[in-house]
């Protein structure tokens, strides 16, 4: 897969059909099998995250061009406007009009990846943390500063994922920064979304992860 970093918020990559097949997928799955096509997309995004440090967080605008020998994909992260009230794309509408789009792929991505702009009405910061070992989750649970966080714990592909919410009415920005620093001492930020884990992962603990773990693992 060829990756080109356009700017801070945009990345473009090309993947050939040969590469797709070597990853264990085929063309029919890309178009018609939702689970497999999402698996391929997030596998590519994970690779881009590690190689280019591009974290696909928040609303994404995804433009796809189907070529003879593969797919060319442009992924752009939407940014909050200066007034903090809506999401905007850091690319002009004129440039968007110039981008060739395969209508069927665009419709597919709109439905499954929510690639258009959206605004979450809940004033809540969401964060996903990945762990290689469950012991790391247990160690993190010992930190008393985290008791008020809203949490869920998932397992997916031999890893553990902690979903964390920071409700705006409970935490100031400085508090969130401090808590994130603690979380990142034990795990790594993940680009997986809670929606993907809810659909394809296993929910281990639905709420109050830290108190639940401490109850069973003294």
GROMACS .gro file of C-alpha atoms in nm:
model
  218
    1UNK     CA    1   0.000   0.000   0.000
    2UNK     CA    2   0.130   0.346  -0.097
    3UNK     CA    3   0.064   0.625   0.154
    4UNK     CA    4   0.096   1.000   0.093
    5UNK     CA    5   0.050   1.247   0.378
    6UNK     CA    6  -0.116   1.556   0.228
    7UNK     CA    7  -0.124   1.766   0.543
    8UNK     CA    8  -0.202   1.743   0.915
    9UNK     CA    9  -0.565   1.651   0.852
   10UNK     CA   10  -0.553   1.464   0.521
   11UNK     CA   11  -0.391   1.145   0.400
   12UNK     CA   12  -0.415   0.970   0.064
   13UNK     CA   13  -0.336   0.607  -0.002
   14UNK     CA   14  -0.344   0.364  -0.290
   15UNK     CA   15  -0.398  -0.008  -0.253
   16UNK     CA   16  -0.391  -0.248  -0.548
   17UNK     CA   17  -0.634  -0.534  -0.592
   18UNK     CA   18  -0.334  -0.767  -0.569
   19UNK     CA   19  -0.248  -0.622  -0.228
   20UNK     CA   20  -0.613  -0.655  -0.125
   21UNK     CA   21  -0.613  -1.023  -0.219
   22UNK     CA   22  -0.282  -1.083  -0.041
   23UNK     CA   23  -0.448  -0.949   0.274
   24UNK     CA   24  -0.712  -1.220   0.242
   25UNK     CA   25  -0.992  -1.020   0.076
   26UNK     CA   26  -1.145  -1.018  -0.272
   27UNK     CA   27  -1.334  -0.766  -0.486
   28UNK     CA   28  -1.676  -0.915  -0.418
   29UNK     CA   29  -1.624  -0.873  -0.044
   30UNK     CA   30  -1.527  -0.508  -0.086
   31UNK     CA   31  -1.857  -0.426  -0.254
   32UNK     CA   32  -2.109  -0.657  -0.093
   33UNK     CA   33  -1.983  -0.793   0.242
   34UNK     CA   34  -2.018  -0.519   0.503
   35UNK     CA   35  -1.816  -0.687   0.777
   36UNK     CA   36  -1.525  -0.779   0.551
   37UNK     CA   37  -1.513  -0.440   0.380
   38UNK     CA   38  -1.509  -0.259   0.715
   39UNK     CA   39  -1.237  -0.496   0.835
   40UNK     CA   40  -1.024  -0.408   0.531
   41UNK     CA   41  -1.082  -0.035   0.572
   42UNK     CA   42  -0.983  -0.027   0.940
   43UNK     CA   43  -0.686  -0.254   0.874
   44UNK     CA   44  -0.560   0.003   0.626
   45UNK     CA   45  -0.633   0.290   0.865
   46UNK     CA   46  -0.441   0.113   1.143
   47UNK     CA   47  -0.143   0.079   0.910
   48UNK     CA   48  -0.164   0.448   0.820
   49UNK     CA   49  -0.193   0.537   1.189
   50UNK     CA   50   0.133   0.358   1.268
   51UNK     CA   51   0.329   0.472   0.961
   52UNK     CA   52   0.212   0.833   0.939
   53UNK     CA   53   0.087   0.895   1.296
   54UNK     CA   54  -0.250   0.984   1.144
   55UNK     CA   55  -0.524   0.922   1.401
   56UNK     CA   56  -0.866   0.885   1.230
   57UNK     CA   57  -1.063   1.049   1.510
   58UNK     CA   58  -1.391   1.237   1.490
   59UNK     CA   59  -1.592   1.286   1.169
   60UNK     CA   60  -1.415   1.175   0.851
   61UNK     CA   61  -1.470   1.273   0.488
   62UNK     CA   62  -1.372   0.982   0.265
   63UNK     CA   63  -1.329   1.015  -0.111
   64UNK     CA   64  -1.267   0.696  -0.309
   65UNK     CA   65  -1.161   0.654  -0.670
   66UNK     CA   66  -1.184   0.305  -0.819
   67UNK     CA   67  -0.896   0.255  -1.064
   68UNK     CA   68  -0.828  -0.031  -1.302
   69UNK     CA   69  -0.577  -0.196  -1.071
   70UNK     CA   70  -0.682  -0.077  -0.728
   71UNK     CA   71  -0.838   0.190  -0.507
   72UNK     CA   72  -0.720   0.542  -0.432
   73UNK     CA   73  -0.862   0.679  -0.108
   74UNK     CA   74  -0.847   1.031   0.037
   75UNK     CA   75  -0.931   1.059   0.408
   76UNK     CA   76  -0.980   1.401   0.569
   77UNK     CA   77  -1.050   1.472   0.934
   78UNK     CA   78  -1.315   1.738   0.994
   79UNK     CA   79  -1.219   2.015   1.235
   80UNK     CA   80  -1.427   2.218   1.479
   81UNK     CA   81  -1.508   2.566   1.354
   82UNK     CA   82  -1.360   2.868   1.529
   83UNK     CA   83  -1.677   2.910   1.734
   84UNK     CA   84  -1.667   2.543   1.836
   85UNK     CA   85  -2.024   2.484   1.717
   86UNK     CA   86  -1.984   2.271   1.405
   87UNK     CA   87  -1.741   2.056   1.213
   88UNK     CA   88  -1.576   2.186   0.898
   89UNK     CA   89  -1.354   2.026   0.635
   90UNK     CA   90  -1.005   2.178   0.590
   91UNK     CA   91  -1.051   2.163   0.213
   92UNK     CA   92  -1.249   2.393  -0.017
   93UNK     CA   93  -1.574   2.286  -0.182
   94UNK     CA   94  -1.420   2.363  -0.524
   95UNK     CA   95  -1.141   2.112  -0.463
   96UNK     CA   96  -1.396   1.855  -0.348
   97UNK     CA   97  -1.588   1.901  -0.673
   98UNK     CA   98  -1.271   1.826  -0.870
   99UNK     CA   99  -1.218   1.492  -0.699
  100UNK     CA  100  -1.347   1.192  -0.902
  101UNK     CA  101  -1.577   0.973  -0.697
  102UNK     CA  102  -1.716   0.629  -0.757
  103UNK     CA  103  -2.082   0.676  -0.664
  104UNK     CA  104  -2.135   0.324  -0.541
  105UNK     CA  105  -1.833   0.333  -0.312
  106UNK     CA  106  -1.932   0.677  -0.180
  107UNK     CA  107  -2.283   0.550  -0.099
  108UNK     CA  108  -2.132   0.245   0.070
  109UNK     CA  109  -1.897   0.454   0.282
  110UNK     CA  110  -2.173   0.699   0.374
  111UNK     CA  111  -2.382   0.412   0.506
  112UNK     CA  112  -2.115   0.214   0.689
  113UNK     CA  113  -1.840   0.458   0.782
  114UNK     CA  114  -2.051   0.774   0.841
  115UNK     CA  115  -1.808   0.964   0.622
  116UNK     CA  116  -2.011   1.286   0.600
  117UNK     CA  117  -1.994   1.568   0.849
  118UNK     CA  118  -2.182   1.529   1.178
  119UNK     CA  119  -2.193   1.704   1.513
  120UNK     CA  120  -2.227   1.512   1.836
  121UNK     CA  121  -2.484   1.700   2.046
  122UNK     CA  122  -2.351   1.539   2.362
  123UNK     CA  123  -2.075   1.753   2.509
  124UNK     CA  124  -1.865   1.447   2.582
  125UNK     CA  125  -1.507   1.369   2.489
  126UNK     CA  126  -1.459   1.005   2.390
  127UNK     CA  127  -1.131   0.817   2.407
  128UNK     CA  128  -1.026   0.461   2.316
  129UNK     CA  129  -0.728   0.291   2.479
  130UNK     CA  130  -0.576  -0.039   2.365
  131UNK     CA  131  -0.396  -0.295   2.584
  132UNK     CA  132  -0.193  -0.599   2.483
  133UNK     CA  133  -0.228  -0.764   2.825
  134UNK     CA  134  -0.521  -0.775   3.068
  135UNK     CA  135  -0.272  -0.724   3.352
  136UNK     CA  136  -0.221  -0.369   3.224
  137UNK     CA  137  -0.593  -0.302   3.265
  138UNK     CA  138  -0.578  -0.438   3.621
  139UNK     CA  139  -0.282  -0.213   3.704
  140UNK     CA  140  -0.463   0.091   3.563
  141UNK     CA  141  -0.770   0.008   3.773
  142UNK     CA  142  -0.567   0.065   4.089
  143UNK     CA  143  -0.543   0.439   4.012
  144UNK     CA  144  -0.804   0.610   4.230
  145UNK     CA  145  -0.813   0.927   4.017
  146UNK     CA  146  -1.018   0.747   3.751
  147UNK     CA  147  -1.325   0.654   3.953
  148UNK     CA  148  -1.559   0.912   3.796
  149UNK     CA  149  -1.484   0.816   3.436
  150UNK     CA  150  -1.758   0.647   3.234
  151UNK     CA  151  -1.603   0.331   3.092
  152UNK     CA  152  -1.661   0.010   2.896
  153UNK     CA  153  -1.418  -0.275   2.836
  154UNK     CA  154  -1.403  -0.479   2.514
  155UNK     CA  155  -1.189  -0.757   2.369
  156UNK     CA  156  -1.116  -0.772   1.996
  157UNK     CA  157  -0.853  -0.968   1.802
  158UNK     CA  158  -0.656  -1.076   2.110
  159UNK     CA  159  -0.637  -0.724   2.254
  160UNK     CA  160  -0.834  -0.534   2.517
  161UNK     CA  161  -0.989  -0.193   2.457
  162UNK     CA  162  -1.106   0.056   2.717
  163UNK     CA  163  -1.369   0.305   2.604
  164UNK     CA  164  -1.370   0.621   2.815
  165UNK     CA  165  -1.607   0.916   2.825
  166UNK     CA  166  -1.529   1.254   2.980
  167UNK     CA  167  -1.866   1.432   3.029
  168UNK     CA  168  -1.819   1.806   2.987
  169UNK     CA  169  -2.015   1.885   3.302
  170UNK     CA  170  -1.781   1.676   3.520
  171UNK     CA  171  -1.433   1.752   3.387
  172UNK     CA  172  -1.238   2.065   3.306
  173UNK     CA  173  -0.989   2.063   3.018
  174UNK     CA  174  -0.692   2.052   3.257
  175UNK     CA  175  -0.846   1.756   3.442
  176UNK     CA  176  -0.895   1.570   3.115
  177UNK     CA  177  -0.532   1.629   3.014
  178UNK     CA  178  -0.411   1.491   3.347
  179UNK     CA  179  -0.636   1.185   3.325
  180UNK     CA  180  -0.530   1.114   2.968
  181UNK     CA  181  -0.168   1.123   3.078
  182UNK     CA  182  -0.245   0.858   3.339
  183UNK     CA  183  -0.433   0.638   3.092
  184UNK     CA  184  -0.151   0.655   2.839
  185UNK     CA  185   0.097   0.527   3.097
  186UNK     CA  186  -0.074   0.188   3.077
  187UNK     CA  187  -0.206   0.161   2.721
  188UNK     CA  188  -0.192   0.314   2.373
  189UNK     CA  189  -0.445   0.537   2.202
  190UNK     CA  190  -0.647   0.336   1.949
  191UNK     CA  191  -0.815   0.448   1.627
  192UNK     CA  192  -1.091   0.186   1.670
  193UNK     CA  193  -1.435   0.332   1.736
  194UNK     CA  194  -1.674   0.215   2.005
  195UNK     CA  195  -1.928   0.138   1.731
  196UNK     CA  196  -1.690  -0.104   1.562
  197UNK     CA  197  -1.614  -0.278   1.891
  198UNK     CA  198  -1.982  -0.300   1.981
  199UNK     CA  199  -2.050  -0.471   1.650
  200UNK     CA  200  -1.747  -0.697   1.609
  201UNK     CA  201  -1.579  -0.716   1.950
  202UNK     CA  202  -1.682  -0.876   2.278
  203UNK     CA  203  -1.818  -0.655   2.554
  204UNK     CA  204  -1.653  -0.767   2.880
  205UNK     CA  205  -1.766  -0.497   3.123
  206UNK     CA  206  -2.050  -0.262   3.033
  207UNK     CA  207  -1.985   0.009   3.293
  208UNK     CA  208  -1.768   0.104   3.590
  209UNK     CA  209  -1.475  -0.095   3.457
  210UNK     CA  210  -1.227   0.001   3.727
  211UNK     CA  211  -1.449  -0.069   4.028
  212UNK     CA  212  -1.565  -0.397   3.872
  213UNK     CA  213  -1.208  -0.515   3.812
  214UNK     CA  214  -1.102  -0.414   4.164
  215UNK     CA  215  -1.392  -0.614   4.301
  216UNK     CA  216  -1.263  -0.936   4.146
  217UNK     CA  217  -0.888  -0.869   4.128
  218UNK     CA  218  -0.763  -0.739   4.461
   0.00000   0.00000   0.00000
